[in-house]
């Protein structure tokens, strides 16, 4: 491939230092177990695995305020000093020793992946440790200290990108990324998430469409609680492909939170691993169709830390490496032994939930005005499609 790797896999074992402590849902074992499963399938050998430097202050300031960065540093050095200001020292974001260094490392991995894709050093890059999309310019939120996703996009703009699309399929609204680029027409943010009436952060209504001069640059699909594979796939394909075809991004950045899964303890969608894999495949295809193949894929949420997250993100890595893992494949026994050793839980047996998701195209099949999923899709299309010259 003319001297460039197909996939750059961003990884440093030190990311497991991003640890809010015992009992917190964001257990770093999910990252370690994902990498061990990637290795068990040999995907680390077909990718170029890279450990990047932590993001420095000049990079962090592309998104975050200097006073906030300094507050993270203080709380990182003395966690007991965190009193809830700047969102630090809260139940969601308790301070911990080394917090600044671990969060800056995750950010550095995403930013370096974005740089590699933009400069042609790799066609795709994956940082499944990233996707911390709730962090705001001046505060931590929702288990997120630095917003690596927004930092990666900001770095692409700094390097000269004129159109970047960000697609977020985490169960929670990608509120931090939307907020950072609210007034920037160069960035199209699309988020599919559980309806804000029933889930944190209570934002991401279809009427949120971007600031003055950037109308239509923020796109939100608020899915009813209980949405399963058919509805989730229908919503994705009813919104994302048409907008990307019109926007024609130079780079596609995607966030693949695994917490849409029916086993996830923190949310209320009913999506299978098999549908998550199909959306990862769709993102890969859309990057090739509309962005010259330039694709940065990030992780995100996901709190079924042994059964769901490692399998979902291993599929993502396989797809990005163009060595997809067979869903029917048996999970390697050595990995299941590692799961038991670390967690005293039994790992899954196969790389599938046994589902074969099917969905109907929103436009060609017609929509049902009494169906809550179709109402959600239509609300989004009506809110933003006209700004892109598209029919709702």
PDB file of N, CA, C and O in Angstrom, residues 1 3-11 35 38 43-44 46-52 108-128 295-298 316-317 320-322:
ATOM      1  N   UNK A   1       0.839  -1.196   0.000  1.00  0.00           N
ATOM      2  CA  UNK A   1       0.000   0.000   0.000  1.00  0.00           C
ATOM      3  C   UNK A   1       0.874   1.246   0.000  1.00  0.00           C
ATOM      4  O   UNK A   1       0.812   2.079   0.882  1.00  0.00           O
ATOM      5  N   UNK A   3       3.700   1.998   0.949  1.00  0.00           N
ATOM      6  CA  UNK A   3       4.472   2.355   2.134  1.00  0.00           C
ATOM      7  C   UNK A   3       3.672   2.662   3.370  1.00  0.00           C
ATOM      8  O   UNK A   3       4.241   2.928   4.410  1.00  0.00           O
ATOM      9  N   UNK A   4       2.347   2.649   3.287  1.00  0.00           N
ATOM     10  CA  UNK A   4       1.576   2.941   4.491  1.00  0.00           C
ATOM     11  C   UNK A   4       0.850   1.683   4.964  1.00  0.00           C
ATOM     12  O   UNK A   4       0.471   0.829   4.174  1.00  0.00           O
ATOM     13  N   UNK A   5       0.640   1.602   6.255  1.00  0.00           N
ATOM     14  CA  UNK A   5      -0.066   0.477   6.834  1.00  0.00           C
ATOM     15  C   UNK A   5      -1.561   0.645   6.594  1.00  0.00           C
ATOM     16  O   UNK A   5      -2.081   1.755   6.558  1.00  0.00           O
ATOM     17  N   UNK A   6      -2.250  -0.483   6.441  1.00  0.00           N
ATOM     18  CA  UNK A   6      -3.705  -0.435   6.361  1.00  0.00           C
ATOM     19  C   UNK A   6      -4.286   0.111   7.666  1.00  0.00           C
ATOM     20  O   UNK A   6      -5.118   1.009   7.664  1.00  0.00           O
ATOM     21  N   UNK A   7      -3.821  -0.434   8.803  1.00  0.00           N
ATOM     22  CA  UNK A   7      -4.365  -0.062  10.096  1.00  0.00           C
ATOM     23  C   UNK A   7      -3.260   0.277  11.074  1.00  0.00           C
ATOM     24  O   UNK A   7      -2.311  -0.485  11.245  1.00  0.00           O
ATOM     25  N   UNK A   8      -3.428   1.405  11.751  1.00  0.00           N
ATOM     26  CA  UNK A   8      -2.593   1.748  12.889  1.00  0.00           C
ATOM     27  C   UNK A   8      -3.440   1.544  14.145  1.00  0.00           C
ATOM     28  O   UNK A   8      -4.482   2.182  14.311  1.00  0.00           O
ATOM     29  N   UNK A   9      -3.016   0.613  14.988  1.00  0.00           N
ATOM     30  CA  UNK A   9      -3.726   0.302  16.229  1.00  0.00           C
ATOM     31  C   UNK A   9      -3.031   1.015  17.372  1.00  0.00           C
ATOM     32  O   UNK A   9      -1.862   0.759  17.663  1.00  0.00           O
ATOM     33  N   UNK A  10      -3.745   1.929  18.010  1.00  0.00           N
ATOM     34  CA  UNK A  10      -3.166   2.761  19.049  1.00  0.00           C
ATOM     35  C   UNK A  10      -3.318   2.047  20.399  1.00  0.00           C
ATOM     36  O   UNK A  10      -4.430   1.763  20.842  1.00  0.00           O
ATOM     37  N   UNK A  11      -2.178   1.768  21.034  1.00  0.00           N
ATOM     38  CA  UNK A  11      -2.246   1.023  22.297  1.00  0.00           C
ATOM     39  C   UNK A  11      -1.018   1.277  23.142  1.00  0.00           C
ATOM     40  O   UNK A  11       0.108   1.308  22.644  1.00  0.00           O
ATOM     41  N   UNK A  35      -7.595  -5.833  24.368  1.00  0.00           N
ATOM     42  CA  UNK A  35      -6.305  -5.990  23.696  1.00  0.00           C
ATOM     43  C   UNK A  35      -5.857  -7.442  23.701  1.00  0.00           C
ATOM     44  O   UNK A  35      -5.290  -7.937  22.719  1.00  0.00           O
ATOM     45  N   UNK A  38      -7.785  -9.107  20.942  1.00  0.00           N
ATOM     46  CA  UNK A  38      -7.184  -8.689  19.660  1.00  0.00           C
ATOM     47  C   UNK A  38      -5.919  -9.512  19.387  1.00  0.00           C
ATOM     48  O   UNK A  38      -5.705 -10.015  18.266  1.00  0.00           O
ATOM     49  N   UNK A  43      -4.653 -10.083  15.426  1.00  0.00           N
ATOM     50  CA  UNK A  43      -4.910  -8.831  14.713  1.00  0.00           C
ATOM     51  C   UNK A  43      -3.827  -7.795  14.969  1.00  0.00           C
ATOM     52  O   UNK A  43      -3.611  -6.904  14.138  1.00  0.00           O
ATOM     53  N   UNK A  44      -3.145  -7.902  16.102  1.00  0.00           N
ATOM     54  CA  UNK A  44      -2.046  -6.980  16.371  1.00  0.00           C
ATOM     55  C   UNK A  44      -0.887  -7.199  15.404  1.00  0.00           C
ATOM     56  O   UNK A  44      -0.055  -6.308  15.204  1.00  0.00           O
ATOM     57  N   UNK A  46      -1.321  -7.970  12.112  1.00  0.00           N
ATOM     58  CA  UNK A  46      -1.647  -7.449  10.780  1.00  0.00           C
ATOM     59  C   UNK A  46      -1.829  -5.931  10.826  1.00  0.00           C
ATOM     60  O   UNK A  46      -1.954  -5.295   9.783  1.00  0.00           O
ATOM     61  N   UNK A  47      -1.851  -5.375  12.023  1.00  0.00           N
ATOM     62  CA  UNK A  47      -1.882  -3.921  12.189  1.00  0.00           C
ATOM     63  C   UNK A  47      -0.509  -3.451  12.639  1.00  0.00           C
ATOM     64  O   UNK A  47       0.341  -4.245  13.035  1.00  0.00           O
ATOM     65  N   UNK A  48      -0.305  -2.150  12.557  1.00  0.00           N
ATOM     66  CA  UNK A  48       0.897  -1.551  13.126  1.00  0.00           C
ATOM     67  C   UNK A  48       0.505  -0.989  14.488  1.00  0.00           C
ATOM     68  O   UNK A  48      -0.238  -0.010  14.574  1.00  0.00           O
ATOM     69  N   UNK A  49       0.941  -1.641  15.552  1.00  0.00           N
ATOM     70  CA  UNK A  49       0.570  -1.219  16.897  1.00  0.00           C
ATOM     71  C   UNK A  49       1.518  -0.122  17.364  1.00  0.00           C
ATOM     72  O   UNK A  49       2.737  -0.292  17.330  1.00  0.00           O
ATOM     73  N   UNK A  50       0.936   1.003  17.790  1.00  0.00           N
ATOM     74  CA  UNK A  50       1.729   2.197  18.096  1.00  0.00           C
ATOM     75  C   UNK A  50       1.339   2.723  19.476  1.00  0.00           C
ATOM     76  O   UNK A  50       0.152   2.850  19.799  1.00  0.00           O
ATOM     77  N   UNK A  51       2.331   3.035  20.273  1.00  0.00           N
ATOM     78  CA  UNK A  51       2.124   3.742  21.539  1.00  0.00           C
ATOM     79  C   UNK A  51       2.577   5.180  21.339  1.00  0.00           C
ATOM     80  O   UNK A  51       3.754   5.436  21.095  1.00  0.00           O
ATOM     81  N   UNK A  52       1.643   6.115  21.429  1.00  0.00           N
ATOM     82  CA  UNK A  52       1.961   7.523  21.190  1.00  0.00           C
ATOM     83  C   UNK A  52       2.227   8.233  22.506  1.00  0.00           C
ATOM     84  O   UNK A  52       1.908   7.738  23.587  1.00  0.00           O
ATOM     85  N   UNK A 108      -3.666  11.510  23.593  1.00  0.00           N
ATOM     86  CA  UNK A 108      -2.529  11.459  22.673  1.00  0.00           C
ATOM     87  C   UNK A 108      -2.651  10.334  21.658  1.00  0.00           C
ATOM     88  O   UNK A 108      -2.267  10.496  20.482  1.00  0.00           O
ATOM     89  N   UNK A 109      -3.196   9.202  22.084  1.00  0.00           N
ATOM     90  CA  UNK A 109      -3.389   8.085  21.154  1.00  0.00           C
ATOM     91  C   UNK A 109      -4.385   8.450  20.055  1.00  0.00           C
ATOM     92  O   UNK A 109      -4.162   8.162  18.868  1.00  0.00           O
ATOM     93  N   UNK A 110      -5.492   9.100  20.435  1.00  0.00           N
ATOM     94  CA  UNK A 110      -6.487   9.482  19.419  1.00  0.00           C
ATOM     95  C   UNK A 110      -5.947  10.553  18.482  1.00  0.00           C
ATOM     96  O   UNK A 110      -6.143  10.489  17.261  1.00  0.00           O
ATOM     97  N   UNK A 111      -5.262  11.544  19.038  1.00  0.00           N
ATOM     98  CA  UNK A 111      -4.706  12.617  18.204  1.00  0.00           C
ATOM     99  C   UNK A 111      -3.647  12.057  17.251  1.00  0.00           C
ATOM    100  O   UNK A 111      -3.622  12.399  16.058  1.00  0.00           O
ATOM    101  N   UNK A 112      -2.800  11.171  17.743  1.00  0.00           N
ATOM    102  CA  UNK A 112      -1.774  10.582  16.871  1.00  0.00           C
ATOM    103  C   UNK A 112      -2.389   9.727  15.782  1.00  0.00           C
ATOM    104  O   UNK A 112      -1.906   9.702  14.639  1.00  0.00           O
ATOM    105  N   UNK A 113      -3.473   9.023  16.117  1.00  0.00           N
ATOM    106  CA  UNK A 113      -4.177   8.259  15.093  1.00  0.00           C
ATOM    107  C   UNK A 113      -4.742   9.157  14.014  1.00  0.00           C
ATOM    108  O   UNK A 113      -4.661   8.854  12.816  1.00  0.00           O
ATOM    109  N   UNK A 114      -5.321  10.288  14.426  1.00  0.00           N
ATOM    110  CA  UNK A 114      -5.857  11.244  13.458  1.00  0.00           C
ATOM    111  C   UNK A 114      -4.751  11.800  12.564  1.00  0.00           C
ATOM    112  O   UNK A 114      -4.908  11.920  11.335  1.00  0.00           O
ATOM    113  N   UNK A 115      -3.613  12.134  13.166  1.00  0.00           N
ATOM    114  CA  UNK A 115      -2.483  12.655  12.383  1.00  0.00           C
ATOM    115  C   UNK A 115      -2.016  11.627  11.356  1.00  0.00           C
ATOM    116  O   UNK A 115      -1.734  11.975  10.193  1.00  0.00           O
ATOM    117  N   UNK A 116      -1.930  10.366  11.764  1.00  0.00           N
ATOM    118  CA  UNK A 116      -1.446   9.323  10.860  1.00  0.00           C
ATOM    119  C   UNK A 116      -2.375   9.157   9.670  1.00  0.00           C
ATOM    120  O   UNK A 116      -1.929   9.002   8.522  1.00  0.00           O
ATOM    121  N   UNK A 117      -3.670   9.189   9.926  1.00  0.00           N
ATOM    122  CA  UNK A 117      -4.638   9.038   8.838  1.00  0.00           C
ATOM    123  C   UNK A 117      -4.580  10.247   7.901  1.00  0.00           C
ATOM    124  O   UNK A 117      -4.582  10.106   6.669  1.00  0.00           O
ATOM    125  N   UNK A 118      -4.497  11.452   8.465  1.00  0.00           N
ATOM    126  CA  UNK A 118      -4.465  12.658   7.632  1.00  0.00           C
ATOM    127  C   UNK A 118      -3.204  12.699   6.770  1.00  0.00           C
ATOM    128  O   UNK A 118      -3.258  13.098   5.594  1.00  0.00           O
ATOM    129  N   UNK A 119      -2.084  12.295   7.345  1.00  0.00           N
ATOM    130  CA  UNK A 119      -0.811  12.375   6.615  1.00  0.00           C
ATOM    131  C   UNK A 119      -0.569  11.188   5.697  1.00  0.00           C
ATOM    132  O   UNK A 119       0.459  11.131   5.015  1.00  0.00           O
ATOM    133  N   UNK A 120      -1.476  10.234   5.690  1.00  0.00           N
ATOM    134  CA  UNK A 120      -1.330   9.079   4.807  1.00  0.00           C
ATOM    135  C   UNK A 120      -0.388   8.015   5.334  1.00  0.00           C
ATOM    136  O   UNK A 120       0.028   7.133   4.585  1.00  0.00           O
ATOM    137  N   UNK A 121      -0.058   8.070   6.627  1.00  0.00           N
ATOM    138  CA  UNK A 121       0.815   7.041   7.204  1.00  0.00           C
ATOM    139  C   UNK A 121       0.052   5.747   7.474  1.00  0.00           C
ATOM    140  O   UNK A 121       0.650   4.684   7.626  1.00  0.00           O
ATOM    141  N   UNK A 122      -1.257   5.837   7.561  1.00  0.00           N
ATOM    142  CA  UNK A 122      -2.138   4.682   7.684  1.00  0.00           C
ATOM    143  C   UNK A 122      -3.466   5.065   7.049  1.00  0.00           C
ATOM    144  O   UNK A 122      -3.833   6.241   7.018  1.00  0.00           O
ATOM    145  N   UNK A 123      -4.160   4.085   6.528  1.00  0.00           N
ATOM    146  CA  UNK A 123      -5.478   4.370   5.963  1.00  0.00           C
ATOM    147  C   UNK A 123      -6.511   4.496   7.073  1.00  0.00           C
ATOM    148  O   UNK A 123      -7.347   5.397   7.077  1.00  0.00           O
ATOM    149  N   UNK A 124      -6.439   3.560   8.038  1.00  0.00           N
ATOM    150  CA  UNK A 124      -7.347   3.573   9.178  1.00  0.00           C
ATOM    151  C   UNK A 124      -6.531   3.607  10.470  1.00  0.00           C
ATOM    152  O   UNK A 124      -5.406   3.100  10.511  1.00  0.00           O
ATOM    153  N   UNK A 125      -7.127   4.160  11.514  1.00  0.00           N
ATOM    154  CA  UNK A 125      -6.542   4.080  12.849  1.00  0.00           C
ATOM    155  C   UNK A 125      -7.660   3.764  13.834  1.00  0.00           C
ATOM    156  O   UNK A 125      -8.785   4.250  13.683  1.00  0.00           O
ATOM    157  N   UNK A 126      -7.350   2.941  14.823  1.00  0.00           N
ATOM    158  CA  UNK A 126      -8.309   2.584  15.875  1.00  0.00           C
ATOM    159  C   UNK A 126      -7.687   2.870  17.228  1.00  0.00           C
ATOM    160  O   UNK A 126      -6.563   2.441  17.512  1.00  0.00           O
ATOM    161  N   UNK A 127      -8.428   3.608  18.064  1.00  0.00           N
ATOM    162  CA  UNK A 127      -8.073   3.751  19.474  1.00  0.00           C
ATOM    163  C   UNK A 127      -9.304   3.380  20.290  1.00  0.00           C
ATOM    164  O   UNK A 127     -10.122   4.247  20.630  1.00  0.00           O
ATOM    165  N   UNK A 128      -9.440   2.097  20.602  1.00  0.00           N
ATOM    166  CA  UNK A 128     -10.640   1.686  21.335  1.00  0.00           C
ATOM    167  C   UNK A 128     -10.599   2.160  22.790  1.00  0.00           C
ATOM    168  O   UNK A 128     -11.612   2.113  23.479  1.00  0.00           O
ATOM    169  N   UNK A 295     -10.151   6.954   8.010  1.00  0.00           N
ATOM    170  CA  UNK A 295     -11.093   6.576   9.066  1.00  0.00           C
ATOM    171  C   UNK A 295     -10.355   6.429  10.388  1.00  0.00           C
ATOM    172  O   UNK A 295      -9.391   5.672  10.495  1.00  0.00           O
ATOM    173  N   UNK A 296     -10.809   7.193  11.386  1.00  0.00           N
ATOM    174  CA  UNK A 296     -10.357   7.040  12.768  1.00  0.00           C
ATOM    175  C   UNK A 296     -11.524   6.511  13.573  1.00  0.00           C
ATOM    176  O   UNK A 296     -12.573   7.167  13.656  1.00  0.00           O
ATOM    177  N   UNK A 297     -11.368   5.320  14.166  1.00  0.00           N
ATOM    178  CA  UNK A 297     -12.434   4.700  14.945  1.00  0.00           C
ATOM    179  C   UNK A 297     -12.023   4.652  16.415  1.00  0.00           C
ATOM    180  O   UNK A 297     -10.901   4.251  16.747  1.00  0.00           O
ATOM    181  N   UNK A 298     -12.958   5.064  17.278  1.00  0.00           N
ATOM    182  CA  UNK A 298     -12.704   5.132  18.710  1.00  0.00           C
ATOM    183  C   UNK A 298     -13.670   4.214  19.456  1.00  0.00           C
ATOM    184  O   UNK A 298     -14.703   3.821  18.922  1.00  0.00           O
ATOM    185  N   UNK A 316     -14.394  -4.535  15.707  1.00  0.00           N
ATOM    186  CA  UNK A 316     -14.056  -3.233  15.124  1.00  0.00           C
ATOM    187  C   UNK A 316     -12.625  -3.238  14.594  1.00  0.00           C
ATOM    188  O   UNK A 316     -12.358  -2.784  13.458  1.00  0.00           O
ATOM    189  N   UNK A 317     -11.679  -3.749  15.387  1.00  0.00           N
ATOM    190  CA  UNK A 317     -10.283  -3.798  14.955  1.00  0.00           C
ATOM    191  C   UNK A 317     -10.140  -4.702  13.725  1.00  0.00           C
ATOM    192  O   UNK A 317      -9.445  -4.357  12.757  1.00  0.00           O
ATOM    193  N   UNK A 320     -11.411  -2.871  10.662  1.00  0.00           N
ATOM    194  CA  UNK A 320     -10.492  -1.809  10.243  1.00  0.00           C
ATOM    195  C   UNK A 320      -9.219  -2.377   9.622  1.00  0.00           C
ATOM    196  O   UNK A 320      -8.603  -1.745   8.756  1.00  0.00           O
ATOM    197  N   UNK A 321      -8.808  -3.556  10.070  1.00  0.00           N
ATOM    198  CA  UNK A 321      -7.628  -4.216   9.503  1.00  0.00           C
ATOM    199  C   UNK A 321      -7.942  -4.961   8.210  1.00  0.00           C
ATOM    200  O   UNK A 321      -7.047  -5.511   7.576  1.00  0.00           O
ATOM    201  N   UNK A 322      -9.232  -4.969   7.847  1.00  0.00           N
ATOM    202  CA  UNK A 322      -9.727  -5.752   6.711  1.00  0.00           C
ATOM    203  C   UNK A 322      -9.388  -7.225   6.875  1.00  0.00           C
ATOM    204  O   UNK A 322      -9.123  -7.942   5.909  1.00  0.00           O
TER     205      UNK A 322
END
